[in-house]
XYZ file of C-alpha atoms in Angstrom:
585
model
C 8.695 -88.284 -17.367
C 10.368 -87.375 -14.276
C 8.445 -84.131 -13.453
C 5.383 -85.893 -13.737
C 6.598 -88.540 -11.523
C 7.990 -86.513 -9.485
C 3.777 -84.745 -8.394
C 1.901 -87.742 -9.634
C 3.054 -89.612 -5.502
C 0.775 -86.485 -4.246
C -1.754 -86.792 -6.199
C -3.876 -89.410 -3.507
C -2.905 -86.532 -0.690
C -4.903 -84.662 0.979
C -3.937 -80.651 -0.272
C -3.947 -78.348 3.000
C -1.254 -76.102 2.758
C -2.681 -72.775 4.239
C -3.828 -69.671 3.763
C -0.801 -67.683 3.081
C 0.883 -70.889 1.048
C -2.567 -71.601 -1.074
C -3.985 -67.543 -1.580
C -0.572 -65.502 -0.876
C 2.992 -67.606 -1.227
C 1.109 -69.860 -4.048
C 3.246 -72.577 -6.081
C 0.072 -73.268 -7.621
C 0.253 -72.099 -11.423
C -3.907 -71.345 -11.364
C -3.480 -69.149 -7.866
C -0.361 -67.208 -9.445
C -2.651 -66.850 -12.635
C -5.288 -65.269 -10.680
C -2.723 -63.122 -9.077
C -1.223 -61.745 -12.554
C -5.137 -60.883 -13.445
C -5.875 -58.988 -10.505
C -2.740 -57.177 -10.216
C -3.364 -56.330 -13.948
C -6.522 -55.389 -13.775
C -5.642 -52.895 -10.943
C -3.042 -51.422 -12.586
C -5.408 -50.984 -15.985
C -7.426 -48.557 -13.632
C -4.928 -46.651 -12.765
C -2.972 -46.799 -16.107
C -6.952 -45.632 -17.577
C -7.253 -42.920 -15.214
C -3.725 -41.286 -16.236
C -4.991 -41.445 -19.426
C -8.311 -39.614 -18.548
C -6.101 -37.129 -17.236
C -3.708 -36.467 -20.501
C -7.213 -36.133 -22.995
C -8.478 -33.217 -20.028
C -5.472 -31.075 -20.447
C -5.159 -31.859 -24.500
C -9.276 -30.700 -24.845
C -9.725 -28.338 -22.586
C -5.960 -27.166 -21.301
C -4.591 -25.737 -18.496
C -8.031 -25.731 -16.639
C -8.738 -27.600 -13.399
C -9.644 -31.586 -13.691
C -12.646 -32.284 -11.622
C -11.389 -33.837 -8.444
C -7.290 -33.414 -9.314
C -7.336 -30.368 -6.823
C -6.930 -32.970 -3.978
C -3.703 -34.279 -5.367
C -2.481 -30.687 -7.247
C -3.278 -28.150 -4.642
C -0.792 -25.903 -5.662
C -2.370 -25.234 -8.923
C -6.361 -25.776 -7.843
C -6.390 -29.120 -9.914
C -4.995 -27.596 -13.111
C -2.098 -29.761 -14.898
C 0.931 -28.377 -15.309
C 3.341 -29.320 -18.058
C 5.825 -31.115 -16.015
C 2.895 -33.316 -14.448
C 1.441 -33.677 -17.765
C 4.678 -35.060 -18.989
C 4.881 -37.576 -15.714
C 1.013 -38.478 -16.777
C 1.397 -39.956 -20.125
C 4.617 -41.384 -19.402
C 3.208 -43.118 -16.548
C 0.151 -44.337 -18.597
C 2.341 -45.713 -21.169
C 4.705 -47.697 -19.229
C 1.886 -49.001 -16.270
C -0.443 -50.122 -19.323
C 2.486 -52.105 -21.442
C 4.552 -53.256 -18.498
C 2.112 -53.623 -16.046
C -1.502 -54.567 -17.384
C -1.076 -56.484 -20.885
C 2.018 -58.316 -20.172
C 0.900 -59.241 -16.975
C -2.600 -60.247 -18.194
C -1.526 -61.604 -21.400
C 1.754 -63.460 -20.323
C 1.424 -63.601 -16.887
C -2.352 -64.724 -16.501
C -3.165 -66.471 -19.291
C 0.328 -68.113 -19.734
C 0.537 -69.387 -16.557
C -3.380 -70.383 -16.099
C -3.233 -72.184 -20.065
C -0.150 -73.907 -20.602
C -0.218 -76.374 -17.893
C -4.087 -77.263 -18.378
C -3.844 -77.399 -21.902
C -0.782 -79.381 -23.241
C -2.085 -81.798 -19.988
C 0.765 -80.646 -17.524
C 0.316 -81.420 -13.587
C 1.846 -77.777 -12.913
C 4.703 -75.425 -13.911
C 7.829 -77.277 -14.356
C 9.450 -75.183 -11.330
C 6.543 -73.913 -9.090
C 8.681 -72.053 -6.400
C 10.312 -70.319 -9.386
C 6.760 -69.293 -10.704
C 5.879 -68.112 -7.516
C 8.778 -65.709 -7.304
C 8.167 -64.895 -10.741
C 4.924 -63.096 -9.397
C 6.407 -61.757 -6.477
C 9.509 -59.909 -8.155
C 6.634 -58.258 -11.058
C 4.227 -57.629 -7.875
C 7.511 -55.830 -6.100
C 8.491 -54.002 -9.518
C 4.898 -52.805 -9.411
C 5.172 -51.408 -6.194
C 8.684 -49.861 -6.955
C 6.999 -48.373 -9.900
C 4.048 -46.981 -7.979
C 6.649 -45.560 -5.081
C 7.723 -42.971 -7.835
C 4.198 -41.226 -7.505
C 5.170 -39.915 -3.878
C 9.035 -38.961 -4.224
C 9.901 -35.537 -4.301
C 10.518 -33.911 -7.967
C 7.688 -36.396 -8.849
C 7.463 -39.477 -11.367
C 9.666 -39.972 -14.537
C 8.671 -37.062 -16.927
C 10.680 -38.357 -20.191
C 8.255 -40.677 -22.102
C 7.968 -44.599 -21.549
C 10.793 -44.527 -24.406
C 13.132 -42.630 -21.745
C 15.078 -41.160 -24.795
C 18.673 -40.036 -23.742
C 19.970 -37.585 -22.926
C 16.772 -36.167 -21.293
C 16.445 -38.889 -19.262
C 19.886 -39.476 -18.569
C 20.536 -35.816 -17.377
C 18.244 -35.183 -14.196
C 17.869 -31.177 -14.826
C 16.043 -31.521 -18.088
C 13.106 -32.837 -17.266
C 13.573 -31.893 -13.236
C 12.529 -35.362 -12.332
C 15.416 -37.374 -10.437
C 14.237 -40.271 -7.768
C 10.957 -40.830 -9.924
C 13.300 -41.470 -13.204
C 15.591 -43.807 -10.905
C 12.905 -45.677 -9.782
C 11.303 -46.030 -13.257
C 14.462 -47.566 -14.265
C 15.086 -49.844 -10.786
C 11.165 -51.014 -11.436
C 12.167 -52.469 -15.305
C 15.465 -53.775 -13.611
C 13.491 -55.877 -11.661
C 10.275 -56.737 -13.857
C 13.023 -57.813 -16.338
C 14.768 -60.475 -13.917
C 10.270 -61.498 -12.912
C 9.636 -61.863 -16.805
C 12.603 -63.961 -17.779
C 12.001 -66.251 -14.523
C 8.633 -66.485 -16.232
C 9.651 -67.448 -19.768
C 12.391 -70.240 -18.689
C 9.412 -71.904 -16.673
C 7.122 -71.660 -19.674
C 9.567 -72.915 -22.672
C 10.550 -75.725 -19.902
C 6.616 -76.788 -19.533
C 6.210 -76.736 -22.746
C 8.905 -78.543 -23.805
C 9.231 -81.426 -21.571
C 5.674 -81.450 -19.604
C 3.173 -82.318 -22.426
C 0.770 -85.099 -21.602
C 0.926 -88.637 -23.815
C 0.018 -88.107 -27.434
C -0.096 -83.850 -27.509
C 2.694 -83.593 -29.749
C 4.278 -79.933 -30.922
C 1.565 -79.957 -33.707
C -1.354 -80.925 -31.426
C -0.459 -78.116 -28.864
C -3.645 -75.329 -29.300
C -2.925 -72.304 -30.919
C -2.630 -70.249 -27.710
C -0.155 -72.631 -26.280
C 2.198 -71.909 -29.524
C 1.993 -68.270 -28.845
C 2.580 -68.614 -25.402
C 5.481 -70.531 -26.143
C 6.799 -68.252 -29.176
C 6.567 -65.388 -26.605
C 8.439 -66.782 -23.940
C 11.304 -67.343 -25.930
C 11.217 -63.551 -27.024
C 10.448 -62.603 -23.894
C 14.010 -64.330 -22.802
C 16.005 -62.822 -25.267
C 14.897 -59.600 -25.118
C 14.264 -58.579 -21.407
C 18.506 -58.560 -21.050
C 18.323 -55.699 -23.863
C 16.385 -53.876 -21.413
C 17.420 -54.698 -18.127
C 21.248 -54.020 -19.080
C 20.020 -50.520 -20.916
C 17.871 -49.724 -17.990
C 20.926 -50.788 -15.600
C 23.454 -48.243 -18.010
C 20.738 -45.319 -17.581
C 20.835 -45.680 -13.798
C 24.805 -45.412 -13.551
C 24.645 -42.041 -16.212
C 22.200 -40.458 -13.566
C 23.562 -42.079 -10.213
C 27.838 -42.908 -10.775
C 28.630 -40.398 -12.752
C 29.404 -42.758 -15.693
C 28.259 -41.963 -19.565
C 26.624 -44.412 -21.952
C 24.239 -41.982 -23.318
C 25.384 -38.338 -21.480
C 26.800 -36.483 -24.641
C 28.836 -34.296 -22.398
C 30.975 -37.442 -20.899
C 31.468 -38.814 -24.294
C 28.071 -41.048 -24.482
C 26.440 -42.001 -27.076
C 22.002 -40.832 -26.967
C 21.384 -43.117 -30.145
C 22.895 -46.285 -28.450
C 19.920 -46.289 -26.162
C 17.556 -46.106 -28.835
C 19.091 -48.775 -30.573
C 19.075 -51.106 -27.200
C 15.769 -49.508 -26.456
C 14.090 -50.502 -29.307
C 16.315 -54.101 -29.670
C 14.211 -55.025 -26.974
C 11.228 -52.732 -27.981
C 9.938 -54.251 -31.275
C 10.237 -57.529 -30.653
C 8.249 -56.568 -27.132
C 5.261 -55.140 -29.547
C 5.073 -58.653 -30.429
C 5.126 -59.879 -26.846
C 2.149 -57.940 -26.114
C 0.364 -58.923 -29.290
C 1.186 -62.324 -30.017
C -0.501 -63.793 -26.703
C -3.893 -61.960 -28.023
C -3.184 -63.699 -31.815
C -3.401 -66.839 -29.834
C -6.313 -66.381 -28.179
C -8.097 -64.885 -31.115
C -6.885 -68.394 -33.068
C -8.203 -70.547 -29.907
C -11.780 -68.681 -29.718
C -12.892 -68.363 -33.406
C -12.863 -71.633 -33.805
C -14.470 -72.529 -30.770
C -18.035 -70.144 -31.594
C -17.224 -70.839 -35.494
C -17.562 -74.416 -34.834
C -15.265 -75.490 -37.687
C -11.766 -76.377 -37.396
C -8.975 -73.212 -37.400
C -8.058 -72.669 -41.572
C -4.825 -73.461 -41.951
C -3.399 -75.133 -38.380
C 0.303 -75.162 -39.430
C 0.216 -72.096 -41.370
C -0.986 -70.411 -38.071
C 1.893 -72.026 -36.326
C 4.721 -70.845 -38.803
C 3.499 -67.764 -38.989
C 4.101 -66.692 -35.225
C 7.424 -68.547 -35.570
C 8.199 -66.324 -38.856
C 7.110 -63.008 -36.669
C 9.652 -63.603 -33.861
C 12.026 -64.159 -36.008
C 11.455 -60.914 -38.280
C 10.987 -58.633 -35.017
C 14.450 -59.043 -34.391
C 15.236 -57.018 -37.656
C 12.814 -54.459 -38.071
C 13.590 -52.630 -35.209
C 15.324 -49.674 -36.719
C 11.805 -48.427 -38.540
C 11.493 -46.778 -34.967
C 14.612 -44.712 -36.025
C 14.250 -43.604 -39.334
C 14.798 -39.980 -38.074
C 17.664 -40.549 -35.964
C 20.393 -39.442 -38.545
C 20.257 -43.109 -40.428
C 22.050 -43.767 -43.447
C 19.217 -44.174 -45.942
C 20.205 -47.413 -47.612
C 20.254 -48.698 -43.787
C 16.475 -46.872 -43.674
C 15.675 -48.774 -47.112
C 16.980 -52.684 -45.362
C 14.694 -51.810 -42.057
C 12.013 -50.634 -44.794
C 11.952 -54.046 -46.708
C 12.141 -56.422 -43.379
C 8.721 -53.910 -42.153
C 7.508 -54.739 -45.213
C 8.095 -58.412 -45.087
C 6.661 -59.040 -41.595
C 3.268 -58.261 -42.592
C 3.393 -60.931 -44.739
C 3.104 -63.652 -41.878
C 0.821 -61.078 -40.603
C -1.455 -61.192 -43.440
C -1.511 -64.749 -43.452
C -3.189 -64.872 -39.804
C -5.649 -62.752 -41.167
C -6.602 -64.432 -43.664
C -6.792 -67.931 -41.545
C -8.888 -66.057 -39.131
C -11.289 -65.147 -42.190
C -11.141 -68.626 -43.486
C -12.139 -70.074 -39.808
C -15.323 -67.610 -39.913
C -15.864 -68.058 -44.027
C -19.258 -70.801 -43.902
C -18.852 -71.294 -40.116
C -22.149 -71.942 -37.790
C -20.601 -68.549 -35.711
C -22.353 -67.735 -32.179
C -21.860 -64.313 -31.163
C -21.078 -65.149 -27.767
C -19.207 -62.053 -25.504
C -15.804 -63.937 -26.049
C -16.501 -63.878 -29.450
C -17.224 -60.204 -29.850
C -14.265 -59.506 -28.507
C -11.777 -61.931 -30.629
C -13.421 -60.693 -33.925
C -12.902 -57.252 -32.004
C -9.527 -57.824 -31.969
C -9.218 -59.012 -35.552
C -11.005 -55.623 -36.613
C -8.589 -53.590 -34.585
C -5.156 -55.278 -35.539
C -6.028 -54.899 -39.203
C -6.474 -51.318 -38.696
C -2.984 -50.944 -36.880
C -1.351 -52.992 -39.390
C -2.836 -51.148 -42.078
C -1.251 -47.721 -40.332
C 2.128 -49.610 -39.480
C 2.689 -50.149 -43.019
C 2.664 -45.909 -43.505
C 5.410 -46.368 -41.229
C 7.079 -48.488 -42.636
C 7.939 -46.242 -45.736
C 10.783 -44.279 -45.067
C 9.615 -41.198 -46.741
C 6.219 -40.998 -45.426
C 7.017 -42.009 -41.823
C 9.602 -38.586 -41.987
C 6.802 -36.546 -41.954
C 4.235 -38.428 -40.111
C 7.279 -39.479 -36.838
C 6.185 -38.568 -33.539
C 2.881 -37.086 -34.436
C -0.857 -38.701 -33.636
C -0.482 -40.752 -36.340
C 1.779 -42.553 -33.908
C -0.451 -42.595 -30.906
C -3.242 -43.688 -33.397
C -1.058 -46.978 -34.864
C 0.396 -48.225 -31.486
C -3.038 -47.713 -29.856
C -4.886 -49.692 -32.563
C -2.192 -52.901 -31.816
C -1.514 -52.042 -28.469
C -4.916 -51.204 -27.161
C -7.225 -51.994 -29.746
C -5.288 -55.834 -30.166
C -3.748 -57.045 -27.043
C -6.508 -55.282 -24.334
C -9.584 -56.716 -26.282
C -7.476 -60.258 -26.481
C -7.462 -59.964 -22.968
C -11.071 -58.973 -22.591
C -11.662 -62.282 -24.726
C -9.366 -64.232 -22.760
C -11.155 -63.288 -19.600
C -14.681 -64.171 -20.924
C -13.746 -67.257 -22.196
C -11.794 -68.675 -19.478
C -13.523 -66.972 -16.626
C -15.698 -70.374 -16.135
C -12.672 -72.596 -15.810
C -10.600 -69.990 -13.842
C -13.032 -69.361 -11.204
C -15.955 -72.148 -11.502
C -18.827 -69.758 -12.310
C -19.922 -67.734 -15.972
C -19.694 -64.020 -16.325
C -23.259 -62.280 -17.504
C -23.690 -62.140 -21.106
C -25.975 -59.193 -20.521
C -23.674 -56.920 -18.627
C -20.853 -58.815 -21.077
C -22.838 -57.130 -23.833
C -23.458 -53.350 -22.067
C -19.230 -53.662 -21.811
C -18.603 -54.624 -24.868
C -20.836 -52.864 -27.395
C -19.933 -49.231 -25.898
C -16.292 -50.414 -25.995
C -16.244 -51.063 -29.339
C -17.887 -47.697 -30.732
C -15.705 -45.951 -28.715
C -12.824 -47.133 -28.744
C -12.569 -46.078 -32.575
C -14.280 -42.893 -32.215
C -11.164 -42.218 -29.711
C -8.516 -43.450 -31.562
C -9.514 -42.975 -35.253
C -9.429 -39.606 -34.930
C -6.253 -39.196 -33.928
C -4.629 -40.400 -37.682
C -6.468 -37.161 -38.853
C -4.387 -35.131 -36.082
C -1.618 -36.778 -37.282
C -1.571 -36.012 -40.785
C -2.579 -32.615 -39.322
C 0.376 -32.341 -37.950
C -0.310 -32.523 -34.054
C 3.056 -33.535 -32.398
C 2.700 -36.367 -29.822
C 3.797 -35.129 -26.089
C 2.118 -32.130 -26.402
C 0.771 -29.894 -23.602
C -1.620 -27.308 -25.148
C -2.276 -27.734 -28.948
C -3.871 -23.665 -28.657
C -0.315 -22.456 -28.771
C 0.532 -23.384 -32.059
C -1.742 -21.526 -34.908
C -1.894 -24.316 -37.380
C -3.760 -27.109 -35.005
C -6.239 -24.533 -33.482
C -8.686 -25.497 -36.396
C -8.057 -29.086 -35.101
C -9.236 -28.344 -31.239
C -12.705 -29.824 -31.602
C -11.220 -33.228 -32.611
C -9.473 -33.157 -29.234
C -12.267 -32.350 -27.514
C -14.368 -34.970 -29.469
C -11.490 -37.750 -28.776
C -11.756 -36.986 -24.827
C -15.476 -37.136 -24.470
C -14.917 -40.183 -26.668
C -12.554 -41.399 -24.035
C -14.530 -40.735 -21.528
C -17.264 -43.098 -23.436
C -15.099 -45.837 -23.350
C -13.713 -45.731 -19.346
C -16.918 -45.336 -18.346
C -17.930 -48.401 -20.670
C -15.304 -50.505 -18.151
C -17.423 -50.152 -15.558
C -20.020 -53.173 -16.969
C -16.902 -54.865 -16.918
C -15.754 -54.318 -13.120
C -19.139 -55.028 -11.800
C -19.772 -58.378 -14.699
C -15.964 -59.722 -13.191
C -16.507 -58.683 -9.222
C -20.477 -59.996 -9.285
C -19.622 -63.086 -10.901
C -16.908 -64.182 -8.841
C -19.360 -64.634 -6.173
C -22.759 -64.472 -7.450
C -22.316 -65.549 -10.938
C -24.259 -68.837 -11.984
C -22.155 -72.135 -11.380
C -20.376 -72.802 -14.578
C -20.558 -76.384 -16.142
C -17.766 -78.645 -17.086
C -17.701 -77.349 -20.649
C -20.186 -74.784 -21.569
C -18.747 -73.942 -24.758
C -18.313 -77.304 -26.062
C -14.352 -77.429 -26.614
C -12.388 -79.816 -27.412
C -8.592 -78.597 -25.602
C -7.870 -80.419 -22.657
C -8.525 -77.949 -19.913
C -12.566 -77.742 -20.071
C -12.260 -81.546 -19.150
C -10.712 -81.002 -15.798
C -12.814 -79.316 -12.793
C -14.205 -76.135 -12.930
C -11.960 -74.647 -11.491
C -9.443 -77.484 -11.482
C -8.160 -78.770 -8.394
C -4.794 -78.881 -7.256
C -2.637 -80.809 -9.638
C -5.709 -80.670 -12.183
C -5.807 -84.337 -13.213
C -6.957 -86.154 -10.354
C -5.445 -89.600 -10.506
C -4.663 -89.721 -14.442
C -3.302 -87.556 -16.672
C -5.224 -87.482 -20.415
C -4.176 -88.797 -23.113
C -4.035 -87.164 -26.267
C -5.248 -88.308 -29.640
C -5.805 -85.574 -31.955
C -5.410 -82.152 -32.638
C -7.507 -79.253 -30.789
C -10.025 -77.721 -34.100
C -12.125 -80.880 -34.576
C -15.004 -79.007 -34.860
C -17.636 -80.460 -37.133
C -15.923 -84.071 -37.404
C -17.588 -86.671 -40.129
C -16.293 -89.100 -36.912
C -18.866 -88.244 -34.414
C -22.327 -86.521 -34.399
C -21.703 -84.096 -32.048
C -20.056 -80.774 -33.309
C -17.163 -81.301 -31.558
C -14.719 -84.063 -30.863
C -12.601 -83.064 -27.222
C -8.396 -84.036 -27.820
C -8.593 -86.972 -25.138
C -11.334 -88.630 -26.434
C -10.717 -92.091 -27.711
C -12.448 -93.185 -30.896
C -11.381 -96.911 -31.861
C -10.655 -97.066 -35.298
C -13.281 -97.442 -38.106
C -16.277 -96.468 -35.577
C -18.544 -93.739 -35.088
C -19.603 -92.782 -31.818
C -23.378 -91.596 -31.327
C -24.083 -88.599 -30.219
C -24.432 -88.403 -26.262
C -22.366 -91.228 -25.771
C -19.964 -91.316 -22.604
C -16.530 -89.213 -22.904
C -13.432 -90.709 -22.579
């Protein structure tokens, strides 16, 4: 009550703060959403291009990427395996740490929460504000490593120990420091992030939107943070230990001082599984918010939704050591992590399922946001499928750090959270920036996307089983994966497919921003609280009320109204029926 008191005095006031305090220095939680987007989405181009760059050497290797001779004039453009080792460990941290948590979390959490439980703002603004600005500096800290001598950090976005405790085995030392002073300080932007967001949450809502009327995506928002504040300490502590080992002279994880290499994989990977679900859970939200929505029936199974996201944190806390089951583990330890793998699917499964039961008989509109929620359904049944493999003790022995890998996380990682946040930015592109995207370019991006995206990544199970290592520089050298090449080479022209498929995106987002076609108040007919406010809301969003609440946000189809849907703050008096077109509440 006294948070909303304390803005609802400026809500008559006339809002001219600036141009550095309303586009730059922003308390505003829509301005820092639009912030965490763009920053993302820069950082996915660069993040896609590394990537480009790792499926060159592994189809064709050791011969000269078009246009790298600019940056690699010593070698005429041609990769060498030290750089090739900086290149995919570069990818892999830029695209988890600095495109889908950023987009996911950052973005959507921000832009969502507040407009959808029927919050004024962020329940500390200046803290979300620096909350952007410490992730924007960790991104430039990060990028800084690109132009030190020695070059970028070389030993995977894992950073096992002792290579990268030890400077001389992979050669790299300033680009490793700064790869773990970048996480250091992302860490401390993430968890300013996640106390805002459980405090919004929990004391912010607006009259009537109890726990059990909060959307889908708000849950997962919510079940995030709360992960995302337990287990960014993991890393920034592990990340702080690794910088001592190669800086003070001090040995967590430096055999030869009496450290201990598996103690970072176990912190590592404390924080790392239950991050998998940081990155995926946000998407699981969004999927459960727009299926509905283009199904127009209510979500199957509401509470069952809700419990099973709760049920997920909870598991990723102890299913971490699957990650490990070559490290030397005492098999009956191997067999517990086994049976908790097992078990998480379950609550897995169940979302599944729900989303099935939302589609099974619904009126379903294959509108762009759509695509790419059922998109991400496809995908994270396919990973989960693989994860279970992994799972299994024996098979995951011979299977460990091959493509099978690469395949799995890809499928969640990739295949899940990136085509959540394509969905995401579709669907709330109207209420974000006032104006629709093109459903025709939407289309050209997504289509291509799709096919190619699994004619990259499908592939690489069959490597994989084939026995192609992960981390590899040129697959020639060994005699068994020779008869394997043309997948590779299939995979990168596949790859290539798919980035140049992202350009329909860049040119859908940029055009539309300023040329798109003025969006209306609600153009997919929803019922959560945010498509009733402005497009795009003004500051404080309400104007001189806040809404009530008086249902939940899936009632789609109602026997109460003739529409097809029936919008959370609209008031129905009791034992009436409201014809359709009749004024909103």
């Amino acid at each position: 009550m006294s948070a909303h008191a304390a803005t609802a005095h400026t809500v008559h006031e006339h809002h001219d703060v600036g141009f550095v305090r309303t586009y730059v220095f922003s308390t505003d939680h829509k301005m820092i959403a639009r912030q965490f987007l763009f920053m993302g989405l820069f950082m996915m181009i660069l993040g896609g291009l590394l990537a480009l760059i790792v499926r060159w050497q592994l189809a064709w290797p050791e011969t000269a990427i078009p246009g790298m001779s600019v940056f690699l004039k010593e070698t005429g453009g041609i990769l060498e395996p030290s750089t090739y080792n900086m290149a995919f460990t570069m990818h892999a941290t830029i695209m988890i740490f600095f495109v889908i948590m950023p987009i996911l979390a950052g973005a959507f959490g921000n832009f969502c929460i507040p407009l959808m439980i029927g919050a004024r703002d962020m329940a500390f603004p200046f803290l979300n504000m620096l909350s952007f600005w410490t992730t924007f500096s960790a991104g430039i800290i990060m990028l800084s490593g690109f132009f030190v001598e020695g070059g970028h950090a070389a030993a995977g976005w894992t950073s096992y120990a002792p290579l990268s405790a030890v400077a001389q085995y992979t050669g790299v030392n300033w680009g490793q420091n700064l790869w773990c002073i970048s996480l250091f300080v992302m860490g401390i932007g993430s968890m300013m992030g996640s106390i805002n967001y459980i405090t919004t949450i929990v004391n912010m809502r607006a009259p009537g939107m109890h726990l059990f009327r909060m959307p889908l995506v708000v849950w997962s928002l919510f079940i995030t943070a709360i992960l995302l504040l337990l287990a960014l300490p993991v890393l920034t502590s592990a990340v702080a230990m690794l910088l001592f080992d190669r800086t003070l002279g001090t040995s967590w994880f430096a055999p030869s001082g009496g450290g201990e290499p598996l103690l970072w994989q176990h912190l590592f990977w404390y924080f790392g599984h239950p991050e998998v679900y940081i990155l995926i859970l946000p998407a699981m939200g969004i999927a459960s918010e727009i299926l509905p929505v283009f199904a127009r029936k209510p979500i199957f199974g509401y509470h069952a939704m809700a419990f099973s996201m709760i049920a997920i944190a909870f598991l990723s806390w102890i299913v971490y050591g699957h990650h490990m089951f070559v490290s030397g583990m005492s098999p009956a330890l191997g067999m517990a992590f086994t049976v908790t793998t097992m078990v998480i699917a379950v609550p897995s499964a169940i979302k599944t399922f729900n989303w099935l039961g939302t589609l099974w008989g619904g009126r379903i509109q294959f509108q762009v946001p759509m695509l790419n929620a059922l998109a991400f359904v496809w995908m994270f049944v396919i990973g989960g499928l693989s994860g279970i493999f992994m799972a299994s003790t024996p098979v995951d022995i011979y299977i460990q750090d091959t493509y099978f890998i690469v395949a799995h996380i890809h499928y969640v990682v990739f295949g899940g959270s990136i085509f959540g946040a394509f969905a995401a930015i579709y669907y709330w592109f109207p209420k974000m920036f006032g104006r629709m995207m093109n459903t025709t370019l939407g289309h050209l991006h997504f289509w291509p996307s799709f096919v190619f995206f699994n004619l990259t990544f499908f592939p690489q199970h069959f490597l994989g089983v084939g026995g192609m290592m992960r981390r590899i520089y040129n697959p020639t050298q060994y005699e068994f994966l020779v008869h394997l090449q043309w997948w590779n080479v299939f995979i990168t022209w596949s790859a290539f497919a798919l980035g140049v498929a992202q350009i329909f995106f860049a040119i859908n987002f940029f055009w539309s921003l300023f040329a798109g076609k003025k969006a209306p108040l609600n153009p997919w007919e929803a019922n959560t609280l945010e498509w009733i406010a402005l497009s795009p809301p003004p500051h404080l969003n309400w104007g001189d009320k806040i809404p009530t609440v008086y249902r939940g946000p899936y009632e789609y189809a109602s026997p109460e109204v003739e529409e097809d849907y029936l919008p959370q703050n609209r008031f129905l008096p009791t034992g009436t029926r409201t014809p359709a077109g009749a004024a909103r509440h």
